[in-house]
Amino acid sequence: MNLNLDFAAIIERWPAFLDGALLTLQLAFIATVLGTAIGVLGAIGRRSRHPIIARICSIYVEAIRNTPLLVQIFLVYFGLASLGLKFSAFMVAAAALTINVGAYTTEIIRAGFDSIPRGQIEAAEGLALSRAQIYWHVVMWPAIEKVYPSLTSQFVLLMLASSVTSQISAEELTAVANYIQSDTYRAFETYILVAIVYIVLSLIMRAGFWLLGLVIFPRRRRLGTPL
């Protein structure tokens, strides 16, 4: 067996890899921010006293968690096109990833809500805090702090899963790799380099979330609790 690796033709395409990596991070950032907002609202909805709202949120979560991400991307991509709505592959990819991660974030945050002791809520009610104040100060922030490690892991997985958006020609990292390997005929070297880039992106995101956690959850920093 003679393995002959030649990275020269691959490395000289580094501007294309950089563009793909930046677009991957853009997709991850948009989906993370919007998905978090959906997750908070979905978690509140799932615990709502109104059965219709709770049922709608439950159907959304179960539908997303029990279908492949690629199928969801195709549904958004071809569904919008069938309605006569024309959007770029980037916008469709961002929308599909947001919808997907929103469902998983909903369940993670709901688990955090459920972990808040009932006694804390009753104490807040005894202080005559409004329902909005209780949710904000007593339930939501302590709950998100508890599940923050799970949330950050989910967002890193989202970034890695964004590779499937190459199927709708979103110009992210995997799509760039597909173009380069078809042009250079160096598939093995191309995907070795892409794997390394994904590892670096994952480490960057984890470091960013760690720093963000130190800022928004200073109590963990004082106690030395890992994020």
mmCIF file of C-alpha atoms in Angstrom:
data_model
loop_
_atom_site.group_PDB
_atom_site.id
_atom_site.type_symbol
_atom_site.label_atom_id
_atom_site.label_comp_id
_atom_site.label_asym_id
_atom_site.label_seq_id
_atom_site.Cartn_x
_atom_site.Cartn_y
_atom_site.Cartn_z
ATOM 1 C CA MET A 1 0.000 0.000 0.000
ATOM 2 C CA ASN A 2 1.425 3.357 -1.028
ATOM 3 C CA LEU A 3 -0.228 6.361 0.615
ATOM 4 C CA ASN A 4 0.832 9.549 -1.118
ATOM 5 C CA LEU A 5 -0.537 12.650 0.573
ATOM 6 C CA ASP A 6 -0.154 16.013 -1.117
ATOM 7 C CA PHE A 7 -1.595 19.005 0.713
ATOM 8 C CA ALA A 8 0.033 21.673 -1.454
ATOM 9 C CA ALA A 9 -2.893 22.084 -3.837
ATOM 10 C CA ILE A 10 -5.314 22.088 -0.896
ATOM 11 C CA ILE A 11 -3.523 24.588 1.324
ATOM 12 C CA GLU A 12 -3.217 27.124 -1.475
ATOM 13 C CA ARG A 13 -7.031 27.277 -1.460
ATOM 14 C CA TRP A 14 -7.003 28.595 2.095
ATOM 15 C CA PRO A 15 -9.046 31.751 1.264
ATOM 16 C CA ALA A 16 -11.939 29.529 0.179
ATOM 17 C CA PHE A 17 -11.663 27.485 3.377
ATOM 18 C CA LEU A 18 -11.606 30.698 5.422
ATOM 19 C CA ASP A 19 -14.749 31.988 3.706
ATOM 20 C CA GLY A 20 -16.482 28.666 4.325
ATOM 21 C CA ALA A 21 -15.463 28.634 7.987
ATOM 22 C CA LEU A 22 -16.705 32.197 8.508
ATOM 23 C CA LEU A 23 -20.043 31.389 6.893
ATOM 24 C CA THR A 24 -20.324 28.297 9.100
ATOM 25 C CA LEU A 25 -19.802 30.480 12.172
ATOM 26 C CA GLN A 26 -22.364 32.977 10.870
ATOM 27 C CA LEU A 27 -24.949 30.216 10.495
ATOM 28 C CA ALA A 28 -24.159 28.943 13.974
ATOM 29 C CA PHE A 29 -24.389 32.435 15.498
ATOM 30 C CA ILE A 30 -27.747 33.258 13.907
ATOM 31 C CA ALA A 31 -29.252 29.897 14.821
ATOM 32 C CA THR A 32 -27.882 30.104 18.372
ATOM 33 C CA VAL A 33 -29.330 33.547 19.074
ATOM 34 C CA LEU A 34 -32.723 32.936 17.476
ATOM 35 C CA GLY A 35 -32.873 29.338 18.676
ATOM 36 C CA THR A 36 -32.292 30.460 22.257
ATOM 37 C CA ALA A 37 -35.187 32.909 21.988
ATOM 38 C CA ILE A 38 -37.419 30.163 20.587
ATOM 39 C CA GLY A 39 -36.230 27.805 23.311
ATOM 40 C CA VAL A 40 -37.144 30.188 26.118
ATOM 41 C CA LEU A 41 -40.592 30.885 24.657
ATOM 42 C CA GLY A 42 -41.119 27.202 23.887
ATOM 43 C CA ALA A 43 -40.154 26.143 27.400
ATOM 44 C CA ILE A 44 -42.568 28.677 28.875
ATOM 45 C CA GLY A 45 -45.228 27.485 26.437
ATOM 46 C CA ARG A 46 -44.717 23.828 27.347
ATOM 47 C CA ARG A 47 -45.311 24.696 31.014
ATOM 48 C CA SER A 48 -48.276 26.944 30.200
ATOM 49 C CA ARG A 49 -51.552 26.523 32.035
ATOM 50 C CA HIS A 50 -53.337 26.813 28.709
ATOM 51 C CA PRO A 51 -53.506 23.293 27.221
ATOM 52 C CA ILE A 52 -53.682 24.493 23.619
ATOM 53 C CA ILE A 53 -50.422 26.458 23.931
ATOM 54 C CA ALA A 54 -48.724 23.587 25.741
ATOM 55 C CA ARG A 55 -49.901 21.099 23.112
ATOM 56 C CA ILE A 56 -48.716 23.247 20.188
ATOM 57 C CA CYS A 57 -45.272 23.597 21.757
ATOM 58 C CA SER A 58 -45.143 19.850 22.434
ATOM 59 C CA ILE A 59 -46.057 19.014 18.829
ATOM 60 C CA TYR A 60 -43.354 21.370 17.560
ATOM 61 C CA VAL A 61 -40.689 19.809 19.791
ATOM 62 C CA GLU A 62 -41.627 16.212 19.009
ATOM 63 C CA ALA A 63 -41.925 16.852 15.266
ATOM 64 C CA ILE A 64 -38.447 18.372 15.101
ATOM 65 C CA ARG A 65 -36.750 15.888 17.411
ATOM 66 C CA ASN A 66 -38.150 12.900 15.512
ATOM 67 C CA THR A 67 -37.247 13.946 11.963
ATOM 68 C CA PRO A 68 -33.785 14.248 10.374
ATOM 69 C CA LEU A 69 -32.241 17.692 10.067
ATOM 70 C CA LEU A 70 -31.649 17.161 6.351
ATOM 71 C CA VAL A 71 -35.350 16.461 5.787
ATOM 72 C CA GLN A 72 -36.221 19.627 7.708
ATOM 73 C CA ILE A 73 -33.834 21.631 5.522
ATOM 74 C CA PHE A 74 -35.430 20.232 2.374
ATOM 75 C CA LEU A 75 -38.928 20.975 3.714
ATOM 76 C CA VAL A 76 -38.009 24.612 4.341
ATOM 77 C CA TYR A 77 -36.080 24.948 1.081
ATOM 78 C CA PHE A 78 -38.654 23.377 -1.243
ATOM 79 C CA GLY A 79 -41.646 24.481 0.848
ATOM 80 C CA LEU A 80 -40.796 28.158 0.549
ATOM 81 C CA ALA A 81 -40.065 27.734 -3.169
ATOM 82 C CA SER A 82 -43.457 26.066 -3.731
ATOM 83 C CA LEU A 83 -45.099 29.107 -2.127
ATOM 84 C CA GLY A 84 -43.299 31.374 -4.576
ATOM 85 C CA LEU A 85 -40.932 32.727 -1.920
ATOM 86 C CA LYS A 86 -37.360 33.036 -3.138
ATOM 87 C CA PHE A 87 -34.617 33.199 -0.535
ATOM 88 C CA SER A 88 -30.900 32.583 -0.704
ATOM 89 C CA ALA A 89 -29.511 29.226 0.370
ATOM 90 C CA PHE A 90 -27.875 30.966 3.341
ATOM 91 C CA MET A 91 -31.188 32.353 4.628
ATOM 92 C CA VAL A 92 -32.949 29.024 4.181
ATOM 93 C CA ALA A 93 -30.112 27.225 5.970
ATOM 94 C CA ALA A 94 -30.212 29.709 8.854
ATOM 95 C CA ALA A 95 -33.990 29.346 9.158
ATOM 96 C CA ALA A 96 -33.882 25.542 9.133
ATOM 97 C CA LEU A 97 -31.070 25.400 11.694
ATOM 98 C CA THR A 98 -32.921 27.879 13.918
ATOM 99 C CA ILE A 99 -36.106 25.814 13.816
ATOM 100 C CA ASN A 100 -34.132 22.679 14.598
ATOM 101 C CA VAL A 101 -32.065 23.968 17.491
ATOM 102 C CA GLY A 102 -35.084 25.815 18.895
ATOM 103 C CA ALA A 103 -36.805 22.505 19.621
ATOM 104 C CA TYR A 104 -33.790 21.017 21.396
ATOM 105 C CA THR A 105 -33.201 24.236 23.305
ATOM 106 C CA THR A 106 -36.843 24.199 24.394
ATOM 107 C CA GLU A 107 -36.394 20.828 26.082
ATOM 108 C CA ILE A 108 -33.087 21.762 27.692
ATOM 109 C CA ILE A 109 -34.462 24.999 29.139
ATOM 110 C CA ARG A 110 -37.690 23.285 30.225
ATOM 111 C CA ALA A 111 -35.587 20.803 32.188
ATOM 112 C CA GLY A 112 -33.882 23.776 33.817
ATOM 113 C CA PHE A 113 -37.250 25.313 34.697
ATOM 114 C CA ASP A 114 -38.397 22.040 36.244
ATOM 115 C CA SER A 115 -35.246 21.896 38.390
ATOM 116 C CA ILE A 116 -36.134 25.102 40.249
ATOM 117 C CA PRO A 117 -37.469 24.158 43.712
ATOM 118 C CA ARG A 118 -41.110 24.949 44.213
ATOM 119 C CA GLY A 119 -40.218 26.614 47.518
ATOM 120 C CA GLN A 120 -38.304 29.373 45.741
ATOM 121 C CA ILE A 121 -41.309 30.178 43.582
ATOM 122 C CA GLU A 122 -43.626 30.190 46.588
ATOM 123 C CA ALA A 123 -41.240 32.499 48.433
ATOM 124 C CA ALA A 124 -41.262 34.880 45.470
ATOM 125 C CA GLU A 125 -45.061 34.788 45.401
ATOM 126 C CA GLY A 126 -45.019 35.578 49.113
ATOM 127 C CA LEU A 127 -43.006 38.698 48.330
ATOM 128 C CA ALA A 128 -45.809 39.779 45.971
ATOM 129 C CA LEU A 129 -43.643 39.547 42.853
ATOM 130 C CA SER A 130 -45.529 39.509 39.590
ATOM 131 C CA ARG A 131 -45.568 36.377 37.426
ATOM 132 C CA ALA A 132 -43.205 38.067 34.960
ATOM 133 C CA GLN A 133 -40.783 39.015 37.757
ATOM 134 C CA ILE A 134 -40.855 35.462 39.125
ATOM 135 C CA TYR A 135 -40.106 33.986 35.723
ATOM 136 C CA TRP A 136 -37.280 36.430 35.054
ATOM 137 C CA HIS A 137 -35.506 36.557 38.427
ATOM 138 C CA VAL A 138 -36.432 33.300 40.144
ATOM 139 C CA VAL A 139 -37.016 30.790 37.349
ATOM 140 C CA MET A 140 -35.429 31.724 34.024
ATOM 141 C CA TRP A 141 -31.934 32.934 34.893
ATOM 142 C CA PRO A 142 -31.236 30.304 37.582
ATOM 143 C CA ALA A 143 -32.611 27.630 35.225
ATOM 144 C CA ILE A 144 -30.459 28.747 32.288
ATOM 145 C CA GLU A 145 -27.440 28.859 34.578
ATOM 146 C CA LYS A 146 -28.020 25.239 35.556
ATOM 147 C CA VAL A 147 -28.380 23.984 31.980
ATOM 148 C CA TYR A 148 -25.792 26.318 30.432
ATOM 149 C CA PRO A 149 -23.248 23.511 29.809
ATOM 150 C CA SER A 150 -25.902 21.466 27.999
ATOM 151 C CA LEU A 151 -26.945 24.476 25.941
ATOM 152 C CA THR A 152 -23.401 25.251 24.852
ATOM 153 C CA SER A 153 -22.814 21.637 23.853
ATOM 154 C CA GLN A 154 -26.008 21.703 21.798
ATOM 155 C CA PHE A 155 -24.896 24.863 20.012
ATOM 156 C CA VAL A 156 -21.509 23.347 19.157
ATOM 157 C CA LEU A 157 -23.286 20.277 17.779
ATOM 158 C CA LEU A 158 -25.463 22.645 15.751
ATOM 159 C CA MET A 159 -22.370 24.200 14.201
ATOM 160 C CA LEU A 160 -21.102 20.756 13.226
ATOM 161 C CA ALA A 161 -24.516 19.756 11.887
ATOM 162 C CA SER A 162 -24.577 22.826 9.651
ATOM 163 C CA SER A 163 -22.450 20.778 7.253
ATOM 164 C CA VAL A 164 -25.626 19.188 5.858
ATOM 165 C CA THR A 165 -26.733 22.585 4.528
ATOM 166 C CA SER A 166 -24.228 21.977 1.740
ATOM 167 C CA GLN A 167 -27.006 19.870 0.198
ATOM 168 C CA ILE A 168 -28.871 23.076 -0.705
ATOM 169 C CA SER A 169 -25.676 24.779 -1.909
ATOM 170 C CA ALA A 170 -25.112 26.925 1.172
ATOM 171 C CA GLU A 171 -21.463 27.979 0.791
ATOM 172 C CA GLU A 172 -20.357 26.751 4.219
ATOM 173 C CA LEU A 173 -17.215 24.796 5.008
ATOM 174 C CA THR A 174 -18.305 21.362 3.783
ATOM 175 C CA ALA A 175 -19.669 22.785 0.530
ATOM 176 C CA VAL A 176 -16.344 24.522 -0.076
ATOM 177 C CA ALA A 177 -14.549 21.250 0.591
ATOM 178 C CA ASN A 178 -16.764 19.464 -1.920
ATOM 179 C CA TYR A 179 -15.877 21.988 -4.601
ATOM 180 C CA ILE A 180 -12.157 21.851 -3.831
ATOM 181 C CA GLN A 181 -11.881 18.064 -3.776
ATOM 182 C CA SER A 182 -13.735 17.798 -7.089
ATOM 183 C CA ASP A 183 -11.341 20.329 -8.594
ATOM 184 C CA THR A 184 -8.075 18.974 -7.171
ATOM 185 C CA TYR A 185 -8.946 15.257 -7.009
ATOM 186 C CA ARG A 186 -7.454 15.235 -3.507
ATOM 187 C CA ALA A 187 -10.507 14.183 -1.503
ATOM 188 C CA PHE A 188 -8.669 12.533 1.400
ATOM 189 C CA GLU A 189 -6.378 15.499 2.011
ATOM 190 C CA THR A 190 -9.280 17.931 1.638
ATOM 191 C CA TYR A 191 -11.423 16.282 4.276
ATOM 192 C CA ILE A 192 -8.495 15.824 6.652
ATOM 193 C CA LEU A 193 -8.012 19.587 6.524
ATOM 194 C CA VAL A 194 -11.750 20.199 6.898
ATOM 195 C CA ALA A 195 -11.881 17.943 9.959
ATOM 196 C CA ILE A 196 -9.061 19.946 11.531
ATOM 197 C CA VAL A 197 -10.877 23.211 10.788
ATOM 198 C CA TYR A 198 -14.074 21.888 12.395
ATOM 199 C CA ILE A 199 -12.114 20.932 15.506
ATOM 200 C CA VAL A 200 -10.654 24.429 15.676
ATOM 201 C CA LEU A 201 -14.109 25.994 15.228
ATOM 202 C CA SER A 202 -15.482 23.791 18.008
ATOM 203 C CA LEU A 203 -12.695 24.865 20.361
ATOM 204 C CA ILE A 204 -13.268 28.521 19.480
ATOM 205 C CA MET A 205 -16.985 28.233 20.191
ATOM 206 C CA ARG A 206 -16.426 26.399 23.486
ATOM 207 C CA ALA A 207 -13.915 29.039 24.576
ATOM 208 C CA GLY A 208 -16.346 31.790 23.609
ATOM 209 C CA PHE A 209 -19.194 30.206 25.549
ATOM 210 C CA TRP A 210 -16.907 29.717 28.542
ATOM 211 C CA LEU A 211 -15.983 33.411 28.551
ATOM 212 C CA LEU A 212 -19.632 34.387 28.062
ATOM 213 C CA GLY A 213 -20.585 32.213 31.019
ATOM 214 C CA LEU A 214 -18.063 33.998 33.223
ATOM 215 C CA VAL A 215 -19.687 37.307 32.291
ATOM 216 C CA ILE A 216 -23.388 36.462 32.607
ATOM 217 C CA PHE A 217 -23.039 34.036 35.526
ATOM 218 C CA PRO A 218 -20.500 35.698 37.843
ATOM 219 C CA ARG A 219 -21.652 33.554 40.789
ATOM 220 C CA ARG A 220 -20.203 30.470 39.090
ATOM 221 C CA ARG A 221 -16.910 32.296 38.666
ATOM 222 C CA ARG A 222 -16.822 33.139 42.388
ATOM 223 C CA LEU A 223 -17.688 29.576 43.392
ATOM 224 C CA GLY A 224 -15.374 28.024 40.841
ATOM 225 C CA THR A 225 -18.197 25.988 39.279
ATOM 226 C CA PRO A 226 -17.298 24.635 35.821
ATOM 227 C CA LEU A 227 -19.297 26.019 32.915
#
